[in-house]
Amino acid sequence: MAAPSYPLTLPASPAFRSSRWTLKRVTAVSESPFTGQQQVYDYGYALWTATLTLPPMLRPDAANWEAFMMKLHGRVGTFLLYDPDAKAPQGGVNTSATLNGAVAVGDYTISIDTNNANMTNVFKAGDYIQIGTAASAKLYMIVDNANSNGAGEATVNIEPPIKVAASDGAAVNYTSAVGVFRMDSPDLGWYTNEVSRYGITFSCTEAL
């Protein structure tokens, strides 16, 4: 049998009972002991992390999650993950979107061709977008409301900054936008109680 092909797709059900999302950054602050003046430095490390808990479930549902975890081979494999409480945008965008111009690593502002002309709040702060597909998918959050012009183009501010360069015309997904993630621990398992209800909780971090 061939090794699994990554990234994997999550089992379809059940939905997560709870999730905690964090953008993990590495920064430094140096403070003078004499004046209190501070110097700050951003090292550029910015990765999404998530801790997810599934609801109690019986074996037919749990078995799919057990198999999913086994196929990851600990921290070797990767999988696609989206924020389960933010699958749809708050903004009015409702057609296919693409990059309006190439983007470079480190860009905080990008232009998107939304195909929605003259729309106020075509994207809203807190909406997710995905640039790239499958193993190259990168997840970003729009941090300011954005309007589109008469050509349907919108200038949007994102966090974290662009991690992988993408070309003009690359697809921008805003529905169930995903990133590629890897488990935080190589030891993946589950527990059951006296009535055979399974419980599964895991934590993961964006994979670059």
mmCIF file of C-alpha atoms in Angstrom:
data_model
loop_
_atom_site.group_PDB
_atom_site.id
_atom_site.type_symbol
_atom_site.label_atom_id
_atom_site.label_comp_id
_atom_site.label_asym_id
_atom_site.label_seq_id
_atom_site.Cartn_x
_atom_site.Cartn_y
_atom_site.Cartn_z
ATOM 1 C CA MET A 1 0.000 0.000 0.000
ATOM 2 C CA ALA A 2 1.283 3.459 -0.913
ATOM 3 C CA ALA A 3 1.844 6.101 1.768
ATOM 4 C CA PRO A 4 -0.996 8.604 2.225
ATOM 5 C CA SER A 5 -1.027 11.682 0.004
ATOM 6 C CA TYR A 6 -0.913 14.928 1.968
ATOM 7 C CA PRO A 7 -2.549 17.196 2.888
ATOM 8 C CA LEU A 8 -5.495 15.152 4.117
ATOM 9 C CA THR A 9 -9.080 16.377 4.323
ATOM 10 C CA LEU A 10 -10.863 16.312 7.684
ATOM 11 C CA PRO A 11 -13.705 13.821 8.197
ATOM 12 C CA ALA A 12 -17.030 15.418 7.273
ATOM 13 C CA SER A 13 -18.727 14.937 10.648
ATOM 14 C CA PRO A 14 -19.377 15.584 13.407
ATOM 15 C CA ALA A 15 -18.743 19.332 13.641
ATOM 16 C CA PHE A 16 -16.306 20.546 16.281
ATOM 17 C CA ARG A 17 -17.787 21.275 19.693
ATOM 18 C CA SER A 18 -15.237 24.006 20.391
ATOM 19 C CA SER A 19 -12.180 25.580 18.814
ATOM 20 C CA ARG A 20 -9.522 28.032 19.934
ATOM 21 C CA TRP A 21 -7.536 29.904 17.306
ATOM 22 C CA THR A 22 -4.351 31.896 17.835
ATOM 23 C CA LEU A 23 -1.900 33.701 15.593
ATOM 24 C CA LYS A 24 1.439 32.866 17.195
ATOM 25 C CA ARG A 25 4.123 35.518 16.725
ATOM 26 C CA VAL A 26 7.765 35.846 17.756
ATOM 27 C CA THR A 27 8.749 39.371 18.803
ATOM 28 C CA ALA A 28 11.297 40.914 21.148
ATOM 29 C CA VAL A 29 11.175 43.934 23.433
ATOM 30 C CA SER A 30 14.289 45.521 24.939
ATOM 31 C CA GLU A 31 13.765 48.110 27.684
ATOM 32 C CA SER A 32 16.356 50.464 29.086
ATOM 33 C CA PRO A 33 16.641 50.032 32.867
ATOM 34 C CA PHE A 34 17.534 53.713 33.146
ATOM 35 C CA THR A 35 15.042 55.525 30.907
ATOM 36 C CA GLY A 36 12.344 52.938 30.309
ATOM 37 C CA GLN A 37 12.599 53.513 26.574
ATOM 38 C CA GLN A 38 11.775 50.433 24.555
ATOM 39 C CA GLN A 39 12.933 48.942 21.301
ATOM 40 C CA VAL A 40 10.811 46.304 19.633
ATOM 41 C CA TYR A 41 11.601 43.780 16.894
ATOM 42 C CA ASP A 42 9.325 41.583 14.835
ATOM 43 C CA TYR A 43 11.123 38.433 13.672
ATOM 44 C CA GLY A 44 8.448 37.683 11.082
ATOM 45 C CA TYR A 45 7.290 34.428 12.682
ATOM 46 C CA ALA A 46 3.481 34.350 12.411
ATOM 47 C CA LEU A 47 1.730 30.982 12.332
ATOM 48 C CA TRP A 48 -1.887 30.031 12.957
ATOM 49 C CA THR A 49 -2.472 27.560 15.782
ATOM 50 C CA ALA A 50 -5.699 25.831 16.770
ATOM 51 C CA THR A 51 -7.002 23.590 19.529
ATOM 52 C CA LEU A 52 -10.123 21.684 18.555
ATOM 53 C CA THR A 53 -12.506 19.460 20.481
ATOM 54 C CA LEU A 54 -15.058 17.124 18.959
ATOM 55 C CA PRO A 55 -18.384 16.365 20.665
ATOM 56 C CA PRO A 56 -18.944 13.006 22.386
ATOM 57 C CA MET A 57 -19.623 10.444 19.667
ATOM 58 C CA LEU A 58 -20.215 6.767 19.076
ATOM 59 C CA ARG A 59 -17.850 4.474 17.240
ATOM 60 C CA PRO A 60 -19.257 4.944 13.680
ATOM 61 C CA ASP A 61 -18.264 8.622 13.778
ATOM 62 C CA ALA A 62 -15.185 8.186 15.956
ATOM 63 C CA ALA A 63 -13.724 5.541 13.639
ATOM 64 C CA ASN A 64 -13.347 8.066 10.816
ATOM 65 C CA TRP A 65 -11.380 10.407 13.094
ATOM 66 C CA GLU A 66 -9.239 7.554 14.422
ATOM 67 C CA ALA A 67 -8.358 6.554 10.857
ATOM 68 C CA PHE A 68 -7.620 10.188 9.957
ATOM 69 C CA MET A 69 -5.159 10.478 12.846
ATOM 70 C CA MET A 70 -3.475 7.182 12.000
ATOM 71 C CA LYS A 71 -2.877 8.295 8.406
ATOM 72 C CA LEU A 72 -1.056 11.406 9.592
ATOM 73 C CA HIS A 73 1.847 9.280 10.897
ATOM 74 C CA GLY A 74 2.299 11.545 13.897
ATOM 75 C CA ARG A 75 3.663 14.902 12.766
ATOM 76 C CA VAL A 76 4.734 13.666 9.324
ATOM 77 C CA GLY A 77 1.464 14.344 7.539
ATOM 78 C CA THR A 78 -0.474 17.552 7.039
ATOM 79 C CA PHE A 79 -4.154 18.362 6.643
ATOM 80 C CA LEU A 80 -6.426 21.186 5.523
ATOM 81 C CA LEU A 81 -8.209 23.144 8.255
ATOM 82 C CA TYR A 82 -10.545 26.129 8.391
ATOM 83 C CA ASP A 83 -12.041 28.119 11.260
ATOM 84 C CA PRO A 84 -15.332 26.239 11.782
ATOM 85 C CA ASP A 85 -17.125 29.365 13.024
ATOM 86 C CA ALA A 86 -16.106 31.558 10.100
ATOM 87 C CA LYS A 87 -16.734 29.490 6.993
ATOM 88 C CA ALA A 88 -18.658 32.235 5.178
ATOM 89 C CA PRO A 89 -17.574 35.877 4.747
ATOM 90 C CA GLN A 90 -19.387 38.695 6.512
ATOM 91 C CA GLY A 91 -18.838 40.942 3.503
ATOM 92 C CA GLY A 92 -21.011 40.968 0.403
ATOM 93 C CA VAL A 93 -18.600 39.245 -1.986
ATOM 94 C CA ASN A 94 -20.512 36.538 -3.842
ATOM 95 C CA THR A 95 -18.610 35.662 -7.023
ATOM 96 C CA SER A 96 -15.253 34.091 -7.823
ATOM 97 C CA ALA A 97 -12.268 36.219 -6.806
ATOM 98 C CA THR A 98 -8.665 36.390 -7.986
ATOM 99 C CA LEU A 99 -5.540 38.365 -7.198
ATOM 100 C CA ASN A 100 -5.351 41.665 -9.063
ATOM 101 C CA GLY A 101 -1.582 41.725 -9.434
ATOM 102 C CA ALA A 102 1.188 39.547 -8.065
ATOM 103 C CA VAL A 103 1.897 39.443 -4.331
ATOM 104 C CA ALA A 104 5.295 39.099 -2.651
ATOM 105 C CA VAL A 105 6.393 37.639 0.663
ATOM 106 C CA GLY A 106 5.891 40.231 3.390
ATOM 107 C CA ASP A 107 3.024 42.139 1.738
ATOM 108 C CA TYR A 108 0.355 43.350 4.159
ATOM 109 C CA THR A 109 -1.855 44.929 1.494
ATOM 110 C CA ILE A 110 -3.091 43.133 -1.609
ATOM 111 C CA SER A 111 -5.537 43.845 -4.426
ATOM 112 C CA ILE A 112 -8.346 41.405 -5.166
ATOM 113 C CA ASP A 113 -10.580 41.312 -8.240
ATOM 114 C CA THR A 114 -13.907 40.474 -6.592
ATOM 115 C CA ASN A 115 -16.123 40.718 -9.704
ATOM 116 C CA ASN A 116 -18.510 42.744 -7.513
ATOM 117 C CA ALA A 117 -18.429 46.341 -8.750
ATOM 118 C CA ASN A 118 -18.960 49.350 -6.460
ATOM 119 C CA MET A 119 -19.796 47.253 -3.409
ATOM 120 C CA THR A 120 -19.485 48.713 0.076
ATOM 121 C CA ASN A 121 -17.958 46.202 2.508
ATOM 122 C CA VAL A 122 -17.264 43.625 -0.176
ATOM 123 C CA PHE A 123 -15.046 42.185 2.568
ATOM 124 C CA LYS A 124 -15.351 42.918 6.269
ATOM 125 C CA ALA A 125 -12.775 42.845 9.031
ATOM 126 C CA GLY A 126 -12.455 39.292 10.325
ATOM 127 C CA ASP A 127 -13.173 37.581 6.997
ATOM 128 C CA TYR A 128 -10.726 34.830 6.027
ATOM 129 C CA ILE A 129 -9.227 34.336 2.588
ATOM 130 C CA GLN A 130 -7.161 31.503 1.166
ATOM 131 C CA ILE A 131 -4.495 31.926 -1.489
ATOM 132 C CA GLY A 132 -3.190 28.747 -3.106
ATOM 133 C CA THR A 133 -4.664 25.267 -3.221
ATOM 134 C CA ALA A 134 -3.975 21.892 -1.608
ATOM 135 C CA ALA A 135 -0.409 21.715 -0.283
ATOM 136 C CA SER A 136 0.230 25.407 -1.069
ATOM 137 C CA ALA A 137 -2.899 26.808 0.631
ATOM 138 C CA LYS A 138 -2.186 29.781 2.916
ATOM 139 C CA LEU A 139 -4.740 31.292 5.295
ATOM 140 C CA TYR A 140 -5.054 35.032 5.938
ATOM 141 C CA MET A 141 -7.498 37.294 7.763
ATOM 142 C CA ILE A 142 -8.743 40.604 6.384
ATOM 143 C CA VAL A 143 -8.317 43.186 9.149
ATOM 144 C CA ASP A 144 -10.159 46.225 7.739
ATOM 145 C CA ASN A 145 -13.447 46.621 5.892
ATOM 146 C CA ALA A 146 -12.856 46.915 2.142
ATOM 147 C CA ASN A 147 -14.934 48.369 -0.691
ATOM 148 C CA SER A 148 -14.683 47.542 -4.381
ATOM 149 C CA ASN A 149 -14.363 50.093 -7.185
ATOM 150 C CA GLY A 150 -16.194 50.240 -10.493
ATOM 151 C CA ALA A 151 -13.980 47.471 -11.886
ATOM 152 C CA GLY A 152 -14.723 45.193 -8.923
ATOM 153 C CA GLU A 153 -11.233 45.614 -7.475
ATOM 154 C CA ALA A 154 -10.729 45.875 -3.711
ATOM 155 C CA THR A 155 -7.598 46.790 -1.792
ATOM 156 C CA VAL A 156 -7.474 44.727 1.396
ATOM 157 C CA ASN A 157 -5.222 44.688 4.436
ATOM 158 C CA ILE A 158 -4.352 41.247 5.760
ATOM 159 C CA GLU A 159 -2.642 39.494 8.653
ATOM 160 C CA PRO A 160 -0.312 37.738 8.770
ATOM 161 C CA PRO A 161 1.633 39.132 5.798
ATOM 162 C CA ILE A 162 1.972 37.097 2.623
ATOM 163 C CA LYS A 163 4.035 33.956 3.264
ATOM 164 C CA VAL A 164 4.385 32.598 -0.267
ATOM 165 C CA ALA A 165 4.502 34.699 -3.431
ATOM 166 C CA ALA A 166 1.551 34.298 -5.794
ATOM 167 C CA SER A 167 1.003 35.490 -9.347
ATOM 168 C CA ASP A 168 -1.568 37.823 -10.834
ATOM 169 C CA GLY A 169 -4.845 35.964 -11.398
ATOM 170 C CA ALA A 170 -4.295 33.371 -8.677
ATOM 171 C CA ALA A 171 -7.542 32.187 -7.123
ATOM 172 C CA VAL A 172 -8.678 33.726 -3.838
ATOM 173 C CA ASN A 173 -11.067 31.542 -1.862
ATOM 174 C CA TYR A 174 -13.243 33.164 0.812
ATOM 175 C CA THR A 175 -15.659 30.323 1.627
ATOM 176 C CA SER A 176 -14.324 27.722 4.083
ATOM 177 C CA ALA A 177 -10.872 29.191 3.484
ATOM 178 C CA VAL A 178 -8.234 26.687 4.586
ATOM 179 C CA GLY A 179 -4.597 26.518 5.523
ATOM 180 C CA VAL A 180 -2.243 23.542 5.761
ATOM 181 C CA PHE A 181 -1.703 22.341 9.332
ATOM 182 C CA ARG A 182 0.412 19.810 11.216
ATOM 183 C CA MET A 183 -0.317 18.212 14.585
ATOM 184 C CA ASP A 184 1.599 19.615 17.559
ATOM 185 C CA SER A 185 2.265 16.159 19.015
ATOM 186 C CA PRO A 186 3.261 12.889 17.337
ATOM 187 C CA ASP A 187 1.121 11.013 19.866
ATOM 188 C CA LEU A 188 -2.468 11.029 18.616
ATOM 189 C CA GLY A 189 -5.258 9.229 20.425
ATOM 190 C CA TRP A 190 -8.741 9.270 21.912
ATOM 191 C CA TYR A 191 -10.620 8.228 25.026
ATOM 192 C CA THR A 192 -13.925 6.521 25.760
ATOM 193 C CA ASN A 193 -16.231 6.330 28.779
ATOM 194 C CA GLU A 194 -18.419 3.612 30.282
ATOM 195 C CA VAL A 195 -21.122 4.058 27.623
ATOM 196 C CA SER A 196 -18.658 3.945 24.710
ATOM 197 C CA ARG A 197 -18.800 7.660 23.998
ATOM 198 C CA TYR A 198 -15.576 8.734 22.334
ATOM 199 C CA GLY A 199 -13.760 12.006 23.016
ATOM 200 C CA ILE A 200 -11.106 13.582 20.820
ATOM 201 C CA THR A 201 -9.160 16.823 21.303
ATOM 202 C CA PHE A 202 -6.096 17.869 19.337
ATOM 203 C CA SER A 203 -3.912 20.917 18.740
ATOM 204 C CA CYS A 204 -2.136 21.861 15.545
ATOM 205 C CA THR A 205 -0.027 24.574 13.939
ATOM 206 C CA GLU A 206 0.143 25.939 10.418
ATOM 207 C CA ALA A 207 2.732 24.126 8.295
ATOM 208 C CA LEU A 208 5.044 26.055 5.980
#
